[in-house]
Short mmCIF file of C-alpha atoms in Angstrom, two decimals:
data_model
loop_
_atom_site.label_atom_id
_atom_site.label_comp_id
_atom_site.label_asym_id
_atom_site.label_seq_id
_atom_site.Cartn_x
_atom_site.Cartn_y
_atom_site.Cartn_z
CA MET A 1 0.00 0.00 0.00
CA LEU A 2 0.99 3.57 -0.65
CA TYR A 3 3.00 5.04 2.27
CA LEU A 4 3.68 1.73 4.03
CA GLN A 5 7.45 1.60 3.51
CA GLN A 6 7.79 5.29 4.30
CA VAL A 7 5.84 4.88 7.54
CA ILE A 8 7.99 1.92 8.57
CA THR A 9 11.04 4.15 8.13
CA ILE A 10 9.43 6.98 10.10
CA ALA A 11 8.52 4.64 12.97
CA GLU A 12 12.04 3.23 13.07
CA GLN A 13 13.55 6.72 13.04
CA ALA A 14 11.28 7.67 15.95
CA GLY A 15 12.40 4.49 17.71
CA GLN A 16 16.03 5.54 17.31
CA ALA A 17 15.25 8.95 18.81
CA ILE A 18 13.61 7.18 21.75
CA LEU A 19 16.59 4.85 22.21
CA GLU A 20 19.00 7.76 22.41
CA ILE A 21 17.14 8.93 25.51
CA TYR A 22 16.42 5.42 26.82
CA GLN A 23 20.12 4.61 26.87
CA GLN A 24 20.85 7.52 29.18
CA ASP A 25 21.06 7.08 32.94
CA SER A 26 17.47 6.53 34.03
CA SER A 27 18.02 8.88 36.96
CA GLN A 28 18.26 11.63 34.36
CA PHE A 29 14.78 10.96 32.95
CA ASN A 30 12.59 14.02 33.35
CA VAL A 31 9.14 12.52 33.96
CA THR A 32 6.11 14.77 34.29
CA ASP A 33 2.42 13.94 34.67
CA LYS A 34 -0.14 14.90 32.05
CA ALA A 35 -3.67 16.00 32.91
CA ASP A 36 -4.84 12.36 33.04
CA ALA A 37 -1.95 11.48 35.41
CA SER A 38 -0.17 9.43 32.73
CA PRO A 39 3.59 9.97 32.53
CA LEU A 40 5.33 12.08 29.89
CA THR A 41 9.04 12.00 29.07
CA ALA A 42 11.40 13.73 26.67
CA ALA A 43 11.31 10.56 24.58
CA ASP A 44 7.54 10.92 24.02
CA LEU A 45 8.02 14.48 22.82
CA ALA A 46 11.06 13.71 20.65
CA ALA A 47 9.23 10.87 18.89
CA HIS A 48 6.10 12.99 18.50
CA THR A 49 7.99 15.85 16.87
CA LEU A 50 9.86 13.57 14.49
CA ILE A 51 6.74 11.64 13.44
CA VAL A 52 4.54 14.71 12.94
CA ASN A 53 7.19 16.51 10.89
CA ALA A 54 7.84 13.42 8.75
CA LEU A 55 4.15 12.63 8.15
CA THR A 56 3.42 16.26 7.34
CA ALA A 57 6.18 16.21 4.74
CA LEU A 58 4.96 12.88 3.35
CA THR A 59 1.24 13.70 3.23
CA PRO A 60 0.65 17.42 3.82
CA ASP A 61 -3.07 17.06 3.12
CA ILE A 62 -3.72 14.30 5.66
CA PRO A 63 -4.34 15.53 9.24
CA ILE A 64 -2.64 13.95 12.23
CA LEU A 65 -4.03 13.03 15.64
CA SER A 66 -1.22 12.23 18.07
CA GLU A 67 -1.42 11.45 21.76
CA GLU A 68 0.84 14.42 22.40
CA ALA A 69 -1.37 16.78 20.37
CA ALA A 70 -4.84 15.39 20.93
CA ASN A 71 -6.69 18.61 21.76
CA ILE A 72 -8.42 18.73 18.37
CA SER A 73 -12.15 19.23 18.76
CA TRP A 74 -14.73 16.79 17.46
CA ASP A 75 -16.18 19.65 15.39
CA ILE A 76 -13.01 19.38 13.31
CA ARG A 77 -12.28 15.65 13.57
CA GLN A 78 -15.75 14.52 12.55
CA HIS A 79 -15.11 15.77 9.04
CA TRP A 80 -11.88 13.83 8.60
CA GLN A 81 -12.33 11.07 6.04
CA ARG A 82 -8.68 10.08 6.34
CA TYR A 83 -6.11 10.83 9.03
CA TRP A 84 -3.00 9.57 10.78
CA LEU A 85 -3.48 8.25 14.32
CA VAL A 86 -0.23 8.18 16.29
CA ASP A 87 1.10 7.12 19.66
CA PRO A 88 4.73 8.29 19.60
CA LEU A 89 5.64 6.15 22.61
CA ASP A 90 3.10 3.56 23.69
CA GLY A 91 4.07 2.11 27.05
CA THR A 92 5.75 5.08 28.70
CA LYS A 93 5.54 3.24 32.02
CA GLU A 94 7.49 0.38 30.49
CA PHE A 95 10.01 2.90 29.15
CA ILE A 96 10.48 4.30 32.64
CA LYS A 97 10.79 0.78 34.09
CA ARG A 98 13.36 0.03 31.37
CA ASN A 99 11.88 -3.35 30.46
CA GLY A 100 11.91 -2.67 26.72
CA GLU A 101 8.19 -3.34 26.22
CA PHE A 102 7.24 -0.08 24.55
CA THR A 103 6.37 0.75 20.96
CA VAL A 104 5.89 3.43 18.34
CA ASN A 105 2.39 3.20 16.84
CA ILE A 106 1.39 4.81 13.54
CA ALA A 107 -1.92 4.03 11.80
CA LEU A 108 -3.72 5.43 8.79
CA ILE A 109 -7.47 5.69 9.33
CA GLU A 110 -9.99 5.80 6.48
CA GLN A 111 -13.72 6.15 7.13
CA GLY A 112 -13.09 5.38 10.79
CA GLU A 113 -11.23 2.11 10.23
CA PRO A 114 -7.48 1.37 10.27
CA VAL A 115 -6.15 0.51 6.80
CA LEU A 116 -2.41 0.68 7.52
CA GLY A 117 -0.50 0.16 10.73
CA VAL A 118 3.08 0.03 11.95
CA VAL A 119 4.09 -1.06 15.46
CA HIS A 120 7.81 -0.67 16.08
CA ALA A 121 9.49 -1.98 19.25
CA PRO A 122 12.88 -0.19 19.39
CA VAL A 123 14.56 -2.25 22.13
CA LEU A 124 13.38 -5.55 20.63
CA ALA A 125 14.39 -4.40 17.12
CA LYS A 126 11.05 -5.66 15.78
CA THR A 127 8.62 -3.91 13.47
CA TYR A 128 5.14 -5.29 12.92
CA TYR A 129 3.22 -3.86 9.99
CA ALA A 130 0.12 -4.43 7.92
CA ALA A 131 -2.07 -2.90 5.26
CA ARG A 132 -5.61 -3.82 4.35
CA GLY A 133 -5.67 -6.83 2.06
CA GLN A 134 -1.88 -7.28 2.17
CA GLY A 135 -1.48 -9.42 5.28
CA ALA A 136 0.56 -8.82 8.42
CA TRP A 137 4.34 -8.86 8.58
CA LEU A 138 7.19 -8.87 11.06
CA LYS A 139 10.48 -7.19 10.21
CA THR A 140 13.65 -8.08 12.12
CA ALA A 141 17.36 -7.90 11.38
CA ALA A 142 16.94 -11.11 9.38
CA GLY A 143 14.35 -9.53 7.07
CA SER A 144 10.55 -9.51 6.81
CA GLN A 145 8.26 -12.49 7.13
CA SER A 146 4.51 -12.95 6.94
CA ILE A 147 2.78 -13.65 10.25
CA GLN A 148 -0.53 -15.32 11.06
CA VAL A 149 -2.48 -16.23 14.15
CA SER A 150 -2.01 -19.69 15.62
CA GLN A 151 -4.61 -22.33 14.77
CA THR A 152 -3.56 -24.88 17.38
CA SER A 153 -2.55 -24.69 21.04
CA ASP A 154 -2.60 -27.16 23.91
CA ARG A 155 -3.86 -24.45 26.24
CA VAL A 156 -5.23 -20.97 25.70
CA ARG A 157 -2.41 -18.46 25.86
CA VAL A 158 -3.69 -15.17 27.23
CA VAL A 159 -1.72 -11.96 26.99
CA GLY A 160 -2.53 -9.05 29.27
CA SER A 161 -1.29 -5.69 30.46
CA ARG A 162 1.80 -5.53 32.61
CA SER A 163 1.08 -2.07 34.06
CA HIS A 164 -2.74 -2.03 33.99
CA PRO A 165 -4.11 -5.18 35.67
CA SER A 166 -7.90 -5.52 35.72
CA PRO A 167 -10.14 -7.26 38.28
CA ASP A 168 -12.53 -8.19 35.43
CA LEU A 169 -9.87 -10.35 33.82
CA ALA A 170 -10.28 -13.17 36.34
CA GLY A 171 -13.95 -13.53 35.47
CA TYR A 172 -13.18 -13.70 31.79
CA LEU A 173 -10.44 -16.28 32.29
CA ALA A 174 -12.83 -18.58 34.18
CA GLN A 175 -14.04 -19.92 30.80
CA PHE A 176 -10.52 -21.24 30.13
CA PRO A 177 -9.66 -23.76 32.91
CA GLN A 178 -6.45 -24.53 31.06
CA HIS A 179 -4.73 -21.30 30.19
CA GLN A 180 -1.35 -19.66 30.33
CA MET A 181 -1.15 -15.99 31.28
CA VAL A 182 1.61 -13.71 30.00
CA ALA A 183 1.95 -10.03 30.96
CA VAL A 184 3.33 -7.70 28.31
CA GLY A 185 3.36 -3.94 27.92
CA SER A 186 2.08 -1.66 25.15
CA SER A 187 0.56 -2.62 21.79
CA LEU A 188 2.87 -5.63 21.68
CA LYS A 189 -0.14 -7.58 22.99
CA PHE A 190 -1.93 -7.17 19.65
CA CYS A 191 1.22 -8.26 17.87
CA LEU A 192 1.75 -11.38 19.95
CA VAL A 193 -1.71 -12.58 18.97
CA ALA A 194 -0.98 -11.68 15.35
CA GLU A 195 2.32 -13.56 15.48
CA GLY A 196 0.74 -16.69 16.92
CA VAL A 197 2.58 -16.41 20.24
CA ALA A 198 -0.69 -15.73 22.11
CA ASP A 199 -4.29 -16.72 21.43
CA VAL A 200 -6.32 -13.96 23.04
CA TYR A 201 -5.85 -10.46 24.42
CA PRO A 202 -8.81 -9.36 26.57
CA ARG A 203 -8.66 -5.72 27.63
CA PHE A 204 -10.90 -4.67 30.52
CA GLY A 205 -9.36 -1.32 31.26
CA PRO A 206 -8.83 2.11 29.74
CA THR A 207 -7.08 2.56 26.42
CA MET A 208 -7.17 5.40 23.94
CA GLN A 209 -7.70 5.22 20.21
CA TRP A 210 -4.02 5.86 19.47
CA ASP A 211 -3.08 2.92 21.72
CA THR A 212 -4.94 0.43 19.56
CA ALA A 213 -5.28 1.48 15.92
CA ALA A 214 -1.94 0.26 14.55
CA GLY A 215 -2.08 -3.03 16.44
CA HIS A 216 -5.72 -3.42 15.42
CA ILE A 217 -4.96 -3.65 11.68
CA VAL A 218 -1.93 -5.89 12.30
CA ALA A 219 -4.12 -8.32 14.26
CA LEU A 220 -6.92 -8.25 11.68
CA GLU A 221 -4.60 -8.88 8.76
CA ALA A 222 -3.02 -11.79 10.64
CA GLY A 223 -6.44 -13.43 10.99
CA ALA A 224 -7.59 -12.33 14.45
CA THR A 225 -10.91 -10.80 15.38
CA VAL A 226 -11.05 -7.49 17.23
CA GLN A 227 -14.32 -6.71 19.00
CA PHE A 228 -15.00 -3.53 20.98
CA ASP A 229 -17.89 -3.57 23.45
CA GLY A 230 -20.90 -1.68 22.16
CA ILE A 231 -19.32 -0.59 18.87
CA SER A 232 -20.66 -2.05 15.64
CA GLY A 233 -19.59 0.77 13.34
CA PRO A 234 -16.28 2.55 12.76
CA VAL A 235 -14.11 2.39 15.86
CA TYR A 236 -11.95 5.41 15.09
CA GLN A 237 -14.53 7.97 14.00
CA ARG A 238 -16.02 8.82 17.37
CA GLU A 239 -16.05 11.93 19.52
CA GLN A 240 -14.94 9.86 22.53
CA LEU A 241 -11.23 9.04 22.20
CA LEU A 242 -11.41 6.61 25.12
CA ASN A 243 -11.98 3.04 23.97
CA PRO A 244 -14.47 0.65 25.57
CA ASN A 245 -13.33 -2.82 26.63
CA PHE A 246 -12.29 -5.07 23.78
CA ILE A 247 -11.06 -8.57 22.96
CA VAL A 248 -8.50 -9.54 20.35
CA SER A 249 -8.83 -13.23 19.60
CA ALA A 250 -7.43 -15.96 17.39
CA LEU A 251 -9.82 -18.48 18.94
CA ARG A 252 -12.41 -20.05 16.68
CA ALA A 253 -15.95 -20.72 17.84
CA GLY A 254 -16.76 -24.31 18.55
#
């Protein structure tokens, strides 16, 4: 798809900017709290600036909604037929903890649905990407390979949030007497289902649209289902930027 290779490059460049700060002494991190009490670092801002400048140069006529510049009113956004949806650093808490489980998320939205997505994990040196009708892919130092959800597993492998545990998760897991639970940060959870490493990602806690859009299209193109509670129409053309609960699943009925 048009723009895919350019967006991969932009995400990887943003990842390098993040790594330059990540590799500093963590005691030097300047962490502030945003209005919603979520943390903000220089790495978030550096990645945001790089991505916005690069996307603006690439597609000057396509608007951008980024986590770090999200104060765009619905009066304006509701008229967008196509826009970039960006989380410059998804998993800032993981960045601060220095566990490597953070990502750069860039998605192209058309008519409220993701049609292109790139999820880059700088520390892991992995880039997951997808475009509508073109499958899902994983790029590493060895090259790019197609990825698909797993069709067989001895037990249900559930991936969940490392920094946002939910009391509702236990109730959901009761339907799987034999399951394996793995905690992972950021949008990597979508990608692990897409890659066949996990079978289901149930999210019973707050996420924002920029947290999910890129991983959403990667999971779909790999063969997973993505179902948001109470949403039957376009997920990413809503006034409310906060997502409802959702489940990403490779499990087949029956």
